[in-house]
């Protein structure tokens, strides 16, 4: 089998931005299929041009984008920064670990202080509290982009995952997609289940009973507690990290037993379709949810392609939110 191919789409320079009627990007759940497709088409356009260093659209020159990450991040924050800079915006990152939050300042006071000082054109925010970005969006006069809150939403991750599937499989509709592991505590799973169902995929989740959500966002999503059964006929296998920071002690499985029952090995991957591709939002815990030989398989793993697609996806989101203002 050859390296997963990239299906280049048309993309379009003159996207009808007025059809994207949102002031903020707080989750996927308030986006409809057409709006998701507008983002993906524009992201695809930017993805086709990512290696062209001369391509500097500069459409956000003069805009200030404020980054407020109250939780750790490697890929999400850096790719938002790269996206902002490729579009010509100025990027200001607040180092929360050394900010007045540590002196007991409330979230709202911190944001209002920075808002008064910087007058940002957009705020990119990650927070452990449920719907914190929605709360802040109600108090500032600029678009707020949710870069992940609690276990609830991580919209740009789901969008970049959808872009990655579209570029490597040529479509999303009709694909069998398994989301596996700690589904209950994963905002990536939550936003992905919603997005992929809206785009017409047959979504299933595979998790041990303790890590299975009590409620799924769409009735059509199938639940499996066995990898062997759930992986059958899958086109895409999406793995998740155990989100121990959001688990009660009683829920935390031993890493060895979790890998024995739910780890994605080449042997297990053989139960999916022969051309099935593997995804993981990162950070990966090797040999806990995914074996080295799967994570590093250049023919089967899309993990670094996902990372790469984070930049054009976030360019599309910033473009749509800021050019519409
Ligand atoms: C995820 C996150 O922070 O929600 N990572 C990411 O943004 N790529 C997933 C995780 O932390 O496991």
CSV table of C-alpha atoms in Angstrom, one decimal, residues 35-171:
chain,number,residue,atom,x,y,z
A,35,UNK,CA,-21.6,26.0,7.7
A,36,UNK,CA,-19.2,23.1,8.5
A,37,UNK,CA,-18.7,22.7,4.7
A,38,UNK,CA,-18.0,26.4,4.2
A,39,UNK,CA,-15.2,26.1,6.8
A,40,UNK,CA,-13.9,22.9,5.3
A,41,UNK,CA,-13.9,24.3,1.8
A,42,UNK,CA,-11.9,27.3,2.8
A,43,UNK,CA,-9.6,25.2,5.0
A,44,UNK,CA,-9.0,23.0,2.0
A,45,UNK,CA,-8.1,26.0,-0.1
A,46,UNK,CA,-5.6,27.1,2.5
A,47,UNK,CA,-4.3,23.5,2.9
A,48,UNK,CA,-3.5,23.3,-0.8
A,49,UNK,CA,-1.3,26.4,-0.5
A,50,UNK,CA,0.4,25.7,2.9
A,51,UNK,CA,3.8,24.8,1.4
A,52,UNK,CA,3.8,27.9,-0.8
A,53,UNK,CA,5.9,30.3,1.3
A,54,UNK,CA,5.1,33.1,-1.1
A,55,UNK,CA,1.3,32.7,-0.4
A,56,UNK,CA,0.7,35.3,2.3
A,57,UNK,CA,-2.9,36.4,2.1
A,58,UNK,CA,-2.3,39.1,4.8
A,59,UNK,CA,-6.1,39.6,5.1
A,60,UNK,CA,-5.9,40.1,8.9
A,61,UNK,CA,-3.2,42.8,8.9
A,62,UNK,CA,-3.8,45.2,11.8
A,63,UNK,CA,-5.8,42.6,13.8
A,64,UNK,CA,-4.8,41.6,17.3
A,65,UNK,CA,-5.5,38.1,18.3
A,66,UNK,CA,-5.3,37.3,22.0
A,67,UNK,CA,-4.4,33.7,23.2
A,68,UNK,CA,-5.7,32.7,26.6
A,69,UNK,CA,-4.8,29.0,27.3
A,70,UNK,CA,-5.8,28.1,30.9
A,71,UNK,CA,-4.8,24.5,30.1
A,72,UNK,CA,-1.6,23.1,28.5
A,73,UNK,CA,-1.4,22.8,24.8
A,74,UNK,CA,1.3,22.1,22.2
A,75,UNK,CA,-0.5,21.7,18.8
A,76,UNK,CA,-3.6,23.8,19.2
A,77,UNK,CA,-2.0,27.0,20.5
A,78,UNK,CA,1.0,26.8,18.1
A,79,UNK,CA,-1.2,26.2,15.1
A,80,UNK,CA,-3.6,29.0,15.9
A,81,UNK,CA,-0.5,31.3,16.2
A,82,UNK,CA,0.8,30.1,12.9
A,83,UNK,CA,-2.6,30.6,11.3
A,84,UNK,CA,-2.9,34.1,12.7
A,85,UNK,CA,0.6,35.0,11.5
A,86,UNK,CA,0.0,33.6,8.0
A,87,UNK,CA,-3.0,35.8,7.7
A,88,UNK,CA,-1.0,38.9,8.8
A,89,UNK,CA,-2.5,39.3,12.3
A,90,UNK,CA,-0.6,40.1,15.5
A,91,UNK,CA,-0.6,37.3,18.1
A,92,UNK,CA,-0.4,38.0,21.8
A,93,UNK,CA,0.0,35.0,24.1
A,94,UNK,CA,-0.7,35.4,27.8
A,95,UNK,CA,1.4,33.2,30.0
A,96,UNK,CA,-1.3,32.1,32.4
A,97,UNK,CA,1.0,30.1,34.6
A,98,UNK,CA,2.8,33.4,35.5
A,99,UNK,CA,-0.3,35.7,35.4
A,100,UNK,CA,-2.5,37.2,38.1
A,101,UNK,CA,-4.8,34.2,37.8
A,102,UNK,CA,-2.3,32.6,40.2
A,103,UNK,CA,-3.1,35.5,42.7
A,104,UNK,CA,-6.7,34.6,42.7
A,105,UNK,CA,-8.0,37.0,40.0
A,106,UNK,CA,-11.3,35.7,38.5
A,107,UNK,CA,-11.5,34.5,34.9
A,108,UNK,CA,-13.8,37.4,34.0
A,109,UNK,CA,-11.6,40.1,35.7
A,110,UNK,CA,-8.6,38.7,33.8
A,111,UNK,CA,-10.3,38.8,30.5
A,112,UNK,CA,-11.9,42.2,31.0
A,113,UNK,CA,-8.4,43.6,32.0
A,114,UNK,CA,-6.8,42.3,28.9
A,115,UNK,CA,-9.7,43.4,26.8
A,116,UNK,CA,-9.5,47.0,28.1
A,117,UNK,CA,-5.7,47.0,27.5
A,118,UNK,CA,-5.4,45.3,24.1
A,119,UNK,CA,-8.8,45.8,22.5
A,120,UNK,CA,-8.3,42.4,20.7
A,121,UNK,CA,-10.1,41.5,17.4
A,122,UNK,CA,-10.4,37.9,18.5
A,123,UNK,CA,-9.8,35.8,21.6
A,124,UNK,CA,-8.7,32.2,21.4
A,125,UNK,CA,-9.5,30.4,24.6
A,126,UNK,CA,-8.9,27.0,26.3
A,127,UNK,CA,-10.3,26.4,29.8
A,128,UNK,CA,-11.1,23.4,32.0
A,129,UNK,CA,-14.5,24.8,33.0
A,130,UNK,CA,-17.7,23.7,31.1
A,131,UNK,CA,-18.6,26.4,28.5
A,132,UNK,CA,-16.1,29.0,29.9
A,133,UNK,CA,-15.6,30.4,26.3
A,134,UNK,CA,-19.4,30.9,26.0
A,135,UNK,CA,-19.4,32.8,29.2
A,136,UNK,CA,-16.6,35.1,28.1
A,137,UNK,CA,-18.2,35.6,24.7
A,138,UNK,CA,-21.1,37.2,26.5
A,139,UNK,CA,-18.8,39.9,28.1
A,140,UNK,CA,-16.5,41.0,25.2
A,141,UNK,CA,-17.0,42.7,21.9
A,142,UNK,CA,-14.9,40.5,19.7
A,143,UNK,CA,-15.2,36.9,18.3
A,144,UNK,CA,-14.3,34.2,20.8
A,145,UNK,CA,-12.9,30.9,19.5
A,146,UNK,CA,-13.2,27.8,21.8
A,147,UNK,CA,-9.8,26.0,21.7
A,148,UNK,CA,-11.2,23.3,24.0
A,149,UNK,CA,-13.3,23.5,27.1
A,150,UNK,CA,-13.8,20.7,29.7
A,151,UNK,CA,-15.0,17.5,28.1
A,152,UNK,CA,-17.6,19.3,26.1
A,153,UNK,CA,-16.3,20.9,22.9
A,154,UNK,CA,-13.1,21.3,20.8
A,155,UNK,CA,-14.5,22.5,17.5
A,156,UNK,CA,-11.3,23.3,15.6
A,157,UNK,CA,-10.0,19.8,16.4
A,158,UNK,CA,-13.2,18.2,14.9
A,159,UNK,CA,-13.0,20.5,11.9
A,160,UNK,CA,-9.3,19.6,11.2
A,161,UNK,CA,-10.1,16.0,11.6
A,162,UNK,CA,-12.9,16.3,9.1
A,163,UNK,CA,-10.6,18.1,6.7
A,164,UNK,CA,-8.0,15.3,7.1
A,165,UNK,CA,-10.5,12.6,6.4
A,166,UNK,CA,-11.9,14.5,3.4
A,167,UNK,CA,-8.4,15.0,2.0
A,168,UNK,CA,-7.3,11.4,2.4
A,169,UNK,CA,-10.5,9.5,1.7
A,170,UNK,CA,-12.1,12.0,-0.8
A,171,UNK,CA,-15.3,12.1,1.2
